[in-house]
Coordinates of C-alpha atoms in Angstrom, one line a residue:
Chain F
M814 CA 19.4 -19.3 7.6
K815 CA 20.0 -17.5 6.5
K816 CA 21.9 -18.5 4.0
S817 CA 20.6 -21.0 2.3
H818 CA 17.3 -18.8 1.5
Y819 CA 19.2 -16.7 -0.2
L820 CA 20.6 -20.0 -1.7
I821 CA 17.4 -21.0 -2.5
A822 CA 15.9 -18.3 -3.4
I823 CA 19.7 -18.3 -6.2
F824 CA 18.5 -21.5 -7.5
C825 CA 14.5 -21.1 -7.8
S826 CA 15.4 -17.6 -9.5
I827 CA 18.0 -18.8 -12.1
I828 CA 16.1 -22.1 -12.9
F829 CA 13.1 -19.8 -13.2
I830 CA 15.1 -16.9 -15.7
S831 CA 16.5 -20.7 -18.4
S832 CA 12.7 -22.0 -18.0
C833 CA 11.8 -18.6 -19.6
K834 CA 14.4 -18.6 -21.8
K835 CA 13.5 -21.9 -22.8
N836 CA 9.5 -21.4 -23.5
E837 CA 10.6 -18.1 -25.8
D838 CA 13.1 -19.8 -28.1
A839 CA 9.7 -22.8 -28.7
I840 CA 7.2 -19.6 -30.3
A841 CA 9.9 -17.3 -31.6
T842 CA 13.1 -17.3 -33.2
D843 CA 16.4 -16.1 -30.8
T844 CA 16.5 -12.3 -32.6
K845 CA 15.4 -9.6 -31.5
G846 CA 13.3 -6.1 -32.0
Q847 CA 11.7 -3.3 -31.7
F848 CA 8.5 -1.1 -32.3
S849 CA 7.2 1.6 -30.5
I850 CA 3.2 2.6 -30.3
E851 CA 1.4 5.9 -30.9
F852 CA -1.0 7.1 -28.8
E853 CA -3.3 9.9 -30.6
H854 CA -5.7 11.8 -28.4
Q855 CA -8.4 13.0 -29.4
V856 CA -12.1 13.5 -28.5
N857 CA -15.0 12.0 -30.6
G858 CA -12.9 13.2 -33.9
T859 CA -10.9 16.3 -33.2
A860 CA -7.2 16.5 -31.1
L861 CA -7.7 16.3 -28.1
A862 CA -6.7 20.7 -26.2
L863 CA -6.3 20.2 -22.5
N864 CA -8.3 23.3 -20.7
T865 CA -9.0 25.6 -23.5
T866 CA -11.4 23.5 -25.6
T867 CA -15.2 22.6 -25.1
Y868 CA -16.8 19.6 -26.3
K869 CA -20.0 17.7 -25.7
N870 CA -20.6 14.2 -24.8
A871 CA -23.1 11.6 -25.4
K872 CA -25.7 13.7 -24.0
N873 CA -24.8 16.5 -25.5
E874 CA -23.8 18.3 -22.8
D875 CA -20.6 20.2 -22.6
F876 CA -17.1 19.6 -20.6
K877 CA -13.6 20.7 -21.0
I878 CA -10.4 18.3 -20.4
S879 CA -7.6 19.5 -18.3
V880 CA -6.0 15.9 -16.9
F881 CA -6.0 13.1 -18.8
K882 CA -3.6 10.0 -18.0
Y883 CA -4.2 6.1 -18.3
Y884 CA -2.3 3.0 -17.6
V885 CA -1.1 0.8 -21.0
S886 CA 0.5 -2.0 -19.4
N887 CA 1.5 -6.4 -19.8
I888 CA 1.8 -5.9 -23.2
K889 CA 1.5 -9.3 -25.2
L890 CA 1.6 -10.0 -29.1
S891 CA 0.1 -13.1 -31.1
K892 CA 0.7 -14.7 -33.8
A893 CA -1.9 -15.9 -36.9
D894 CA -0.6 -19.5 -35.7
G895 CA -1.7 -18.8 -32.1
T896 CA 1.0 -18.3 -29.9
S897 CA 2.0 -14.9 -28.1
V898 CA 4.4 -13.2 -26.1
L899 CA 3.8 -11.6 -23.0
L900 CA 6.5 -7.7 -22.8
P901 CA 8.0 -8.0 -19.5
E902 CA 7.6 -5.2 -17.4
S903 CA 5.3 -3.4 -19.6
Y904 CA 4.2 -0.9 -17.8
F905 CA 3.6 2.6 -18.7
L906 CA 2.0 5.6 -18.4
I907 CA 0.9 7.8 -20.5
D908 CA 0.2 12.1 -20.4
E909 CA -1.2 14.0 -22.7
S910 CA 0.7 16.3 -20.4
K911 CA 3.9 15.1 -21.3
S912 CA 4.0 14.6 -25.2
D913 CA 6.8 12.4 -24.9
S914 CA 5.5 9.5 -22.6
K915 CA 3.0 8.8 -25.7
L916 CA 5.4 7.4 -28.1
I917 CA 6.2 4.3 -26.2
T918 CA 9.4 1.9 -27.2
L919 CA 9.4 -1.7 -26.6
Q920 CA 12.9 -3.4 -26.2
D921 CA 14.4 -7.2 -27.4
V922 CA 10.9 -8.2 -28.9
P923 CA 11.2 -11.7 -29.6
T924 CA 10.8 -11.1 -34.4
G925 CA 8.4 -11.8 -36.0
D926 CA 5.1 -11.2 -37.9
Y927 CA 2.2 -9.9 -35.3
T928 CA -1.5 -10.3 -35.8
K929 CA -2.7 -9.3 -32.5
I930 CA -1.9 -6.9 -29.3
E931 CA -3.6 -7.6 -26.4
Y932 CA -2.5 -5.0 -22.7
T933 CA -4.3 -4.5 -20.1
I934 CA -5.2 -0.6 -19.2
G935 CA -4.2 0.3 -15.9
V936 CA -2.4 -1.6 -14.3
D937 CA -2.8 -6.3 -13.3
Y938 CA -3.8 -7.3 -9.5
A939 CA -0.3 -7.8 -7.7
R940 CA 1.2 -5.1 -9.1
N941 CA -1.6 -2.8 -6.9
F942 CA -0.5 -5.0 -3.5
A943 CA 3.4 -5.3 -4.3
G944 CA 5.4 -3.0 -2.7
A945 CA 7.3 0.4 -3.1
Q946 CA 7.7 0.4 -7.5
T947 CA 9.8 2.5 -9.6
G948 CA 9.5 3.9 -12.7
A949 CA 6.0 4.2 -14.2
L950 CA 5.1 2.7 -11.1
D951 CA 6.5 5.6 -9.1
P952 CA 3.7 7.1 -6.4
I953 CA 5.3 10.4 -7.6
N954 CA 3.0 10.0 -10.7
G955 CA 0.3 11.1 -8.7
M956 CA -1.6 7.9 -9.9
F957 CA -1.4 6.1 -6.8
W958 CA -3.8 5.7 -4.3
T959 CA -2.7 5.8 -0.4
W960 CA -5.6 5.9 1.4
N961 CA -7.8 2.8 -0.4
S962 CA -3.5 1.6 -1.6
G963 CA -4.0 0.8 -5.5
Y964 CA -3.1 3.1 -8.9
I965 CA -5.9 5.1 -10.6
F966 CA -5.9 3.5 -14.0
V967 CA -7.6 6.0 -15.6
K968 CA -7.8 9.8 -14.7
I969 CA -9.7 12.5 -16.4
E970 CA -10.4 15.4 -15.1
G971 CA -12.2 19.0 -16.6
S972 CA -15.0 20.6 -16.1
S973 CA -18.4 20.3 -17.3
P974 CA -21.1 23.2 -16.0
L975 CA -23.9 20.8 -15.6
S976 CA -21.5 19.2 -12.3
T977 CA -23.1 19.4 -9.4
A978 CA -19.5 20.2 -7.7
V979 CA -17.8 22.5 -6.4
D980 CA -16.2 25.0 -9.3
H981 CA -18.4 22.5 -11.6
A982 CA -15.3 20.4 -11.2
L983 CA -15.2 16.7 -12.5
T984 CA -12.7 14.0 -11.3
F985 CA -13.4 10.6 -12.7
H986 CA -10.2 8.2 -11.4
I987 CA -10.6 5.1 -12.2
G988 CA -9.6 2.1 -10.4
G989 CA -9.8 -0.7 -8.5
V990 CA -9.1 -4.4 -8.3
T991 CA -11.4 -6.5 -5.8
D992 CA -15.0 -7.5 -7.0
P993 CA -17.9 -6.3 -7.3
N994 CA -15.8 -3.0 -8.6
N995 CA -12.9 -4.4 -10.0
T996 CA -12.1 -2.2 -13.0
I997 CA -9.3 -4.1 -14.6
R998 CA -9.7 -3.7 -17.7
K999 CA -8.9 -6.2 -21.4
F1000 CA -8.4 -4.2 -24.8
S1001 CA -7.6 -5.9 -27.8
A1002 CA -6.7 -5.5 -31.4
D1003 CA -6.5 -7.8 -35.1
I1004 CA -4.2 -6.8 -36.7
N1005 CA -5.5 -6.8 -40.6
T1006 CA -2.8 -10.3 -41.6
A1007 CA -2.0 -8.2 -44.3
N1008 CA -0.1 -6.1 -42.6
P1009 CA 1.1 -7.6 -40.2
L1010 CA 2.6 -5.7 -37.1
R1011 CA 6.6 -6.5 -38.8
V1012 CA 9.6 -7.0 -36.3
R1013 CA 12.5 -7.7 -37.2
A1014 CA 16.3 -6.8 -35.7
D1015 CA 17.5 -4.3 -38.2
S1016 CA 14.1 -2.9 -38.1
K1017 CA 11.4 -0.2 -36.4
P1018 CA 7.7 -0.4 -36.6
K1019 CA 5.3 1.5 -34.8
M1020 CA 1.9 1.3 -34.5
H1021 CA -1.0 4.4 -33.6
F1022 CA -3.5 4.1 -31.7
I1023 CA -6.3 6.4 -32.0
V1024 CA -7.5 7.1 -28.1
N1025 CA -11.2 9.3 -27.5
A1026 CA -11.3 10.5 -24.3
A1027 CA -14.9 11.3 -24.7
N1028 CA -15.1 6.9 -25.2
L1029 CA -15.1 7.0 -20.6
F1030 CA -18.8 8.4 -21.1
T1031 CA -20.4 6.4 -23.1
G1032 CA -19.6 3.2 -25.2
T1033 CA -21.9 0.9 -22.7
T1034 CA -23.4 4.2 -20.5
D1035 CA -24.3 6.9 -21.1
V1036 CA -22.7 9.5 -18.9
S1037 CA -24.6 12.5 -17.6
F1038 CA -22.3 14.8 -15.8
A1039 CA -24.9 16.7 -13.7
T1040 CA -25.8 13.0 -12.4
T1041 CA -21.9 11.2 -12.5
N1042 CA -19.0 14.4 -12.0
F1043 CA -17.4 12.6 -9.8
T1044 CA -15.7 8.9 -9.0
M1045 CA -12.9 7.1 -7.1
G1046 CA -13.5 3.7 -6.7
G1047 CA -16.7 2.1 -6.5
D1048 CA -19.6 1.4 -9.2
K1049 CA -19.8 4.7 -10.8
S1050 CA -15.8 3.6 -11.4
V1051 CA -17.6 0.5 -13.3
I1052 CA -20.2 1.6 -15.3
V1053 CA -16.6 3.9 -16.2
A1054 CA -14.5 1.4 -17.1
D1055 CA -16.2 -0.6 -19.2
N1056 CA -17.8 2.8 -21.3
Y1057 CA -13.8 2.4 -21.9
A1058 CA -13.0 -0.9 -22.2
K1059 CA -15.4 -0.5 -25.1
G1060 CA -14.6 1.7 -27.2
M1061 CA -11.8 4.5 -26.4
F1062 CA -8.3 2.8 -28.0
R1063 CA -8.7 1.9 -31.9
L1064 CA -5.2 0.7 -34.1
D1065 CA -5.2 2.8 -36.8
H1066 CA -2.6 2.1 -38.8
I1067 CA 0.8 0.5 -38.5
H1068 CA 4.2 1.9 -40.2
N1069 CA 6.7 -1.4 -40.9
Chain X
M647 CA 23.7 6.4 21.5
L648 CA 25.2 8.9 19.7
F649 CA 28.7 6.5 19.1
L650 CA 26.6 3.1 18.3
S651 CA 25.0 4.1 15.7
I652 CA 28.3 6.1 14.9
A653 CA 29.8 2.6 14.9
L654 CA 26.8 1.2 12.7
M655 CA 27.4 3.2 9.8
Y656 CA 31.0 2.8 10.0
A657 CA 30.5 -1.2 10.3
C658 CA 28.4 -1.3 7.4
S659 CA 31.5 1.0 5.1
K660 CA 33.4 -1.1 5.7
N661 CA 32.9 -5.0 6.0
E662 CA 30.1 -7.4 8.4
T663 CA 33.3 -9.1 9.8
E664 CA 34.5 -5.9 11.2
L665 CA 32.2 -5.2 13.5
L666 CA 32.8 -3.9 16.5
P667 CA 31.8 -5.7 19.6
T668 CA 29.0 -3.4 21.2
Q669 CA 27.9 -3.9 17.6
V670 CA 24.2 -5.1 17.4
D671 CA 23.8 -6.5 14.4
I672 CA 19.9 -5.5 13.4
T673 CA 17.5 -8.9 12.8
F674 CA 14.7 -10.0 12.1
T675 CA 14.0 -12.7 14.2
V676 CA 10.6 -14.6 14.7
P677 CA 9.4 -15.2 17.9
A678 CA 9.2 -19.0 18.1
N679 CA 5.3 -19.1 19.0
F680 CA 5.3 -17.0 15.9
P681 CA 3.6 -18.2 11.9
A682 CA 5.7 -17.5 9.2
P683 CA 5.5 -13.4 8.3
T684 CA 3.8 -12.6 5.6
Y685 CA 6.7 -9.2 5.2
N686 CA 10.0 -10.8 5.3
F687 CA 12.4 -8.7 3.6
E688 CA 12.9 -10.8 0.7
N689 CA 13.0 -7.5 -1.8
N690 CA 14.2 -5.2 1.1
K691 CA 17.0 -6.9 1.9
L692 CA 17.3 -5.5 5.4
T693 CA 20.8 -4.2 6.9
N694 CA 22.4 -2.4 9.6
A695 CA 22.8 1.0 7.4
G696 CA 18.8 0.9 6.0
F697 CA 17.9 -0.1 9.5
A698 CA 19.8 3.0 11.1
L699 CA 18.1 5.3 7.9
G700 CA 14.2 4.4 8.1
R701 CA 14.8 5.3 12.1
K702 CA 16.3 8.2 11.2
L703 CA 13.9 9.0 8.8
F704 CA 11.3 8.1 11.2
Y705 CA 12.1 11.3 13.9
E706 CA 12.7 13.0 11.0
A707 CA 10.3 16.3 12.2
R708 CA 11.7 18.4 9.0
L709 CA 9.9 15.6 6.5
S710 CA 6.5 17.9 7.3
A711 CA 5.4 21.1 5.4
D712 CA 5.7 23.0 9.1
K713 CA 9.0 20.7 10.2
S714 CA 7.9 19.9 13.3
I715 CA 5.7 16.4 13.3
S716 CA 7.8 13.3 12.3
C717 CA 6.2 9.7 12.3
G718 CA 7.4 9.2 15.6
S719 CA 5.5 12.2 16.6
C720 CA 2.3 10.5 16.5
H721 CA 3.8 6.7 17.1
Q722 CA 5.6 7.2 19.8
Q723 CA 7.4 4.2 21.5
F724 CA 6.8 4.5 25.8
A725 CA 3.4 4.0 24.6
A726 CA 4.0 0.9 21.8
F727 CA 4.2 3.6 18.8
A728 CA 0.7 3.8 20.0
N729 CA -0.4 8.0 21.0
L730 CA -0.6 8.2 24.6
D731 CA -3.6 10.6 25.0
H732 CA -4.2 11.6 22.1
K733 CA -8.2 10.3 21.8
V734 CA -7.1 11.6 17.2
S735 CA -3.8 11.9 15.5
H736 CA -3.1 15.3 16.0
G737 CA -0.6 16.8 13.0
V738 CA 1.0 19.7 11.3
N739 CA -1.0 23.2 12.1
N740 CA -2.9 21.5 15.4
C741 CA -5.2 19.4 12.6
Q742 CA -7.2 16.4 14.0
G743 CA -7.8 13.3 11.9
K744 CA -10.5 11.3 12.8
R745 CA -9.1 8.2 13.9
N746 CA -6.5 7.2 16.9
S747 CA -2.8 6.3 16.2
P748 CA -2.2 2.8 16.2
P749 CA 1.0 1.2 17.8
L750 CA 3.1 -0.3 15.5
F751 CA 4.7 -3.9 15.7
N752 CA 4.2 -7.2 15.2
L753 CA 3.6 -5.3 11.2
A754 CA 5.2 -7.8 9.2
W755 CA 2.1 -10.1 10.1
Q756 CA -0.3 -7.9 8.8
K757 CA -1.4 -8.1 5.3
G758 CA -3.8 -4.9 5.9
Y759 CA -3.0 -1.6 7.3
F760 CA -5.2 1.0 8.6
W761 CA -8.0 0.6 11.0
D762 CA -10.1 0.2 7.8
G763 CA -7.5 -1.7 5.8
G764 CA -7.0 0.3 2.6
V765 CA -3.3 -0.5 3.2
K766 CA -1.9 -3.9 1.9
N767 CA 1.4 -3.0 1.5
I768 CA 3.2 -1.7 4.6
E769 CA 5.5 -0.2 2.2
T770 CA 3.3 2.5 1.1
V771 CA 2.4 3.3 4.4
P772 CA 4.2 6.6 5.1
L773 CA 2.5 7.7 1.9
N774 CA -0.8 8.8 3.2
A775 CA 1.1 10.2 6.8
I776 CA 3.0 12.1 4.4
G777 CA 0.2 13.0 2.1
D778 CA -2.3 13.9 4.8
V779 CA -3.1 17.3 4.6
C780 CA -3.6 16.8 8.8
E781 CA -1.0 14.5 9.4
M782 CA 2.2 15.8 7.1
S783 CA 1.1 17.5 5.4
T784 CA 3.6 16.9 2.2
D785 CA 4.3 15.1 -0.4
I786 CA 6.7 12.5 -1.8
Q787 CA 8.3 14.6 -4.3
S788 CA 8.9 17.2 -2.3
I789 CA 10.4 14.8 1.0
I790 CA 13.4 13.3 -2.2
T791 CA 14.0 16.9 -2.8
F792 CA 14.5 17.8 0.9
L793 CA 16.6 14.3 1.7
K794 CA 18.9 14.7 -2.0
N795 CA 19.7 18.5 -0.5
T796 CA 20.1 17.6 3.1
P797 CA 24.1 15.8 4.7
P798 CA 24.1 13.1 5.7
Y799 CA 20.8 11.8 3.8
P800 CA 22.6 11.6 0.5
N801 CA 25.5 9.3 2.0
L802 CA 23.0 7.4 4.1
F803 CA 21.1 6.6 1.1
K804 CA 24.9 4.9 -0.1
Q805 CA 25.6 2.7 1.9
A806 CA 22.0 1.9 2.3
F807 CA 21.4 0.5 -0.8
G808 CA 24.2 1.7 -2.7
A809 CA 22.4 4.1 -4.6
T810 CA 23.2 7.6 -5.9
E811 CA 19.8 8.5 -6.5
I812 CA 17.3 8.8 -3.5
N813 CA 13.8 8.4 -5.0
S814 CA 10.3 7.7 -3.8
Q815 CA 11.2 2.7 -3.8
L816 CA 14.1 3.4 -1.6
V817 CA 13.3 6.0 0.7
L818 CA 9.8 3.9 1.6
K819 CA 12.0 0.8 1.4
S820 CA 14.3 2.2 4.3
F821 CA 11.1 3.0 6.2
A822 CA 10.1 -0.3 5.2
Q823 CA 13.3 -2.0 7.2
F824 CA 12.5 -0.3 10.9
T825 CA 9.0 -0.6 10.9
A826 CA 8.7 -4.2 9.6
V827 CA 11.5 -5.2 12.0
L828 CA 9.3 -3.8 15.7
V829 CA 8.9 -7.6 16.8
S830 CA 6.5 -7.6 20.1
G831 CA 7.1 -11.2 21.1
N832 CA 8.6 -11.2 24.6
A833 CA 5.9 -10.1 26.9
K834 CA 5.3 -11.9 29.9
Y835 CA 2.3 -14.0 28.3
D836 CA 4.7 -14.8 25.3
Q837 CA 7.6 -15.9 28.3
V838 CA 4.5 -18.4 30.0
S839 CA 3.3 -20.4 26.3
R840 CA 7.1 -20.9 25.5
K841 CA 7.7 -22.1 29.2
E842 CA 10.5 -20.2 29.5
N843 CA 12.9 -18.9 32.2
G844 CA 10.3 -21.0 34.9
A845 CA 7.8 -17.5 33.7
T846 CA 4.2 -18.7 35.5
F847 CA 1.0 -16.9 35.6
T848 CA -0.2 -15.8 38.8
P849 CA -3.1 -16.9 39.9
G850 CA -5.0 -14.7 39.0
E851 CA -3.9 -14.0 35.9
Q852 CA -4.5 -17.1 34.9
A853 CA -8.2 -17.6 35.0
G854 CA -8.4 -13.8 33.3
Y855 CA -6.6 -15.9 30.8
L856 CA -9.5 -18.7 30.7
L857 CA -11.5 -15.7 30.9
F858 CA -9.9 -14.4 28.0
K859 CA -9.6 -17.3 25.8
E860 CA -13.3 -18.0 26.5
K861 CA -14.9 -14.5 25.9
C862 CA -12.7 -12.8 23.7
S863 CA -10.6 -14.9 20.9
S864 CA -12.3 -15.3 19.2
C865 CA -12.4 -12.2 17.7
H866 CA -8.7 -11.0 20.1
K867 CA -6.7 -14.3 17.8
E868 CA -3.0 -15.3 19.9
P869 CA -0.6 -15.2 18.7
F870 CA -1.9 -11.8 17.7
F871 CA -4.2 -10.9 19.9
T872 CA -6.8 -10.2 16.5
D873 CA -7.7 -12.5 13.4
F874 CA -6.7 -9.4 11.7
S875 CA -10.9 -9.9 10.6
Y876 CA -12.9 -6.6 10.5
R877 CA -15.8 -6.6 13.1
S878 CA -17.7 -4.1 14.8
N879 CA -17.5 -4.5 18.4
G880 CA -21.4 -2.0 18.9
L881 CA -20.0 1.2 20.0
D882 CA -22.5 3.1 18.4
L883 CA -26.2 2.1 16.7
T884 CA -24.4 4.4 13.7
S885 CA -21.1 4.6 13.9
T886 CA -20.3 8.0 12.1
D887 CA -16.8 6.5 10.6
E888 CA -17.8 4.2 7.5
G889 CA -14.6 1.9 8.6
R890 CA -14.0 -1.1 6.6
A891 CA -16.5 -0.1 3.6
H892 CA -15.0 3.4 3.1
I893 CA -12.5 0.4 1.3
T894 CA -15.7 -2.0 0.1
G895 CA -18.3 0.2 -0.9
V896 CA -20.1 -3.0 0.7
E897 CA -23.0 -2.7 2.7
T898 CA -22.0 -5.2 5.4
D899 CA -19.0 -3.7 5.7
M900 CA -20.2 -0.3 7.5
G901 CA -18.8 0.2 11.0
T902 CA -16.2 -2.4 10.5
F903 CA -13.4 -2.0 12.2
R904 CA -10.2 -4.6 12.4
V905 CA -10.1 -5.8 15.2
P906 CA -7.0 -4.5 17.2
T907 CA -4.3 -6.9 18.8
L908 CA -3.5 -6.3 22.7
R909 CA -0.2 -6.4 22.7
N910 CA 0.7 -3.7 24.4
I911 CA -2.5 -2.9 26.1
E912 CA -1.7 -1.4 29.4
Y913 CA 0.5 1.6 27.1
T914 CA -1.4 1.6 24.7
G915 CA -4.1 4.1 25.4
P916 CA -6.5 6.1 24.7
Y917 CA -8.8 2.9 23.1
M918 CA -10.3 1.8 19.5
H919 CA -10.4 3.7 16.6
D920 CA -11.4 7.2 17.8
G921 CA -10.2 6.7 20.8
R922 CA -13.3 7.5 23.1
F923 CA -12.3 4.5 26.4
Y924 CA -9.7 6.6 28.4
S925 CA -9.4 2.9 30.4
L926 CA -10.2 -1.0 30.9
D927 CA -11.8 -0.5 32.3
E928 CA -14.7 1.6 30.5
V929 CA -13.5 -1.3 27.6
L930 CA -14.6 -4.3 30.0
E931 CA -17.3 -2.3 30.9
H932 CA -18.6 -1.5 27.4
Y933 CA -18.4 -5.5 26.5
N934 CA -20.4 -6.0 29.8
S935 CA -23.3 -3.8 29.1
G936 CA -21.8 -0.8 26.1
V937 CA -23.3 -3.1 23.0
E938 CA -25.3 -1.4 20.8
P939 CA -27.5 -2.7 18.2
A940 CA -25.6 -2.2 15.5
E941 CA -26.2 -2.5 12.2
N942 CA -23.3 -4.7 11.5
L943 CA -22.9 -5.9 14.8
D944 CA -20.8 -8.7 15.2
P945 CA -23.1 -11.9 16.4
L946 CA -20.6 -13.2 19.5
L947 CA -21.3 -9.9 20.3
K948 CA -25.1 -10.3 20.3
N949 CA -25.9 -10.1 24.0
G950 CA -22.7 -8.4 25.3
I951 CA -20.6 -10.2 26.8
A952 CA -21.7 -10.5 31.6
L953 CA -18.6 -9.7 33.2
S954 CA -18.3 -9.5 36.8
A955 CA -16.0 -7.3 38.4
T956 CA -13.7 -10.0 40.1
E957 CA -14.0 -10.9 36.3
Q958 CA -13.2 -8.2 34.9
K959 CA -10.3 -7.3 37.4
Q960 CA -9.0 -10.8 36.5
I961 CA -8.7 -10.5 32.5
K962 CA -7.4 -7.1 33.2
L963 CA -4.3 -8.3 35.2
F964 CA -4.2 -11.0 32.4
L965 CA -3.9 -7.9 29.8
I966 CA -1.6 -6.4 31.5
T967 CA 1.1 -10.5 31.0
L968 CA 1.3 -8.4 26.9
T969 CA 3.1 -5.6 28.0
D970 CA 6.1 -6.0 26.5
H971 CA 8.9 -4.3 28.8
D972 CA 11.9 -5.0 26.2
F973 CA 9.8 -3.7 23.8
I974 CA 8.8 -0.7 25.1
K975 CA 12.6 0.3 26.0
N976 CA 15.3 -1.7 23.1
T977 CA 16.8 1.8 22.6
L978 CA 17.6 0.2 19.7
Y979 CA 14.7 1.4 18.8
S980 CA 14.7 5.0 19.8
E981 CA 15.7 8.6 18.5
Q982 CA 18.8 9.0 18.2

């Protein structure tokens, strides 16, 4: 009984793997290359500095940032002819306090000229409910809610004199994957067809994104820290997610 | 017992065909009257060594902040892994939690965990107890550091997973090898429904069973004695605990809790999410006369459930047939 289960499992995964290969072959040549993405953190045009600098939100309210981290996952590249490739197991935790984390490298990417990049800001539905994970998704990273299991997609903490919370704290933990408070958001950027992302076996192109942390608090709805200074999922998280989906990431340039 | 577990590890480090005759091989067995489980060890291969490690961790008090509380402190086998006599859980520094410790068995069939269903995968359940300041008040990183530096854990992880590196995933998977294996499906009720060993109900139990099917089983559904839904059975006009709404944020979920299983109910008191009732008599009297018109009261309980003294006695007789003595006394699940 058990043995036959394993056999079926192995058999299925063989079929699965081989069918994956075929699909990829259809859209790309079989050579692979790599590229990297750099996330440069800013607040309204100036470099983000944790704890020290005072910034202003869209309502002209002062605030400081002490923590800024977020997930980028399910990176997908498309070509001008409309074909695309989803990079498997692409889960990254970008953390302002860890400079290594702000430069990610994607390996085994089918070579080609890509004119569009898409990714999920956060973690897809399935992985929120999957069992124990490792790597970027390891609960050790402090981005997993244990009482309402699922990942915190974007975390920003800090303070504002206007905040009514203890110590004037700002606590924005954005996550949740079920309606009406689903906060999974996708981001996509078209790449200038004159300078596409050229993935080659022998080169290492780099994409450079500007990430504006102030965008959590503006874009669709301007957030006032006097009334909104704490969220851990729920309707306020949705407001913030709609904001950052709109303007937090901007593709600045590509070095091919 | 010590001998058995040594034998277990010994056998595992060698070869499965060399198992000693007294050796019990850990298996996950689905009782004939149960459906297919949701957790089936597909991504967490069940082994004797993995189970033995999970069990050891479950009873390891040194994992908690003040080294006084293990999972087994709040989940006691003689109470079907609920917490005897504790209304609400009792963690480190004598901290009182807000909810009653549920029993632990047949977890592999659940889709949500905790009274409010906040945790969705059995593998991630321990993170909550580990981190709760009112439970073990520590964090997974401290636990990993402790395990890395405390023999025989590094060896046990190697035997269980072939891994030299102890990480959170392996810790959580080994907990699940213990908790998901806990199956209770051999009560008198099960033997009667499977027509095993000529088991039959007494007339009193049979009368109770019929009453139960008529009045209780729409929520406490066979064979788990819960349909795993979230409902209010009218304990309070206004619930102080948000219940399911804490997770969903939905108004109509306010004050609703997962319908609890009634298996082993004889030993899992006190009852309800806050442990307010100490006896089954109090529970039955609640349904008979105490149901409050709570905001989200389940419509089935709009008029309570009228139960005469005889009917209450019969239902109780039936509920006691849900006790699975083999499970409660199975030494494989005990601290070694």
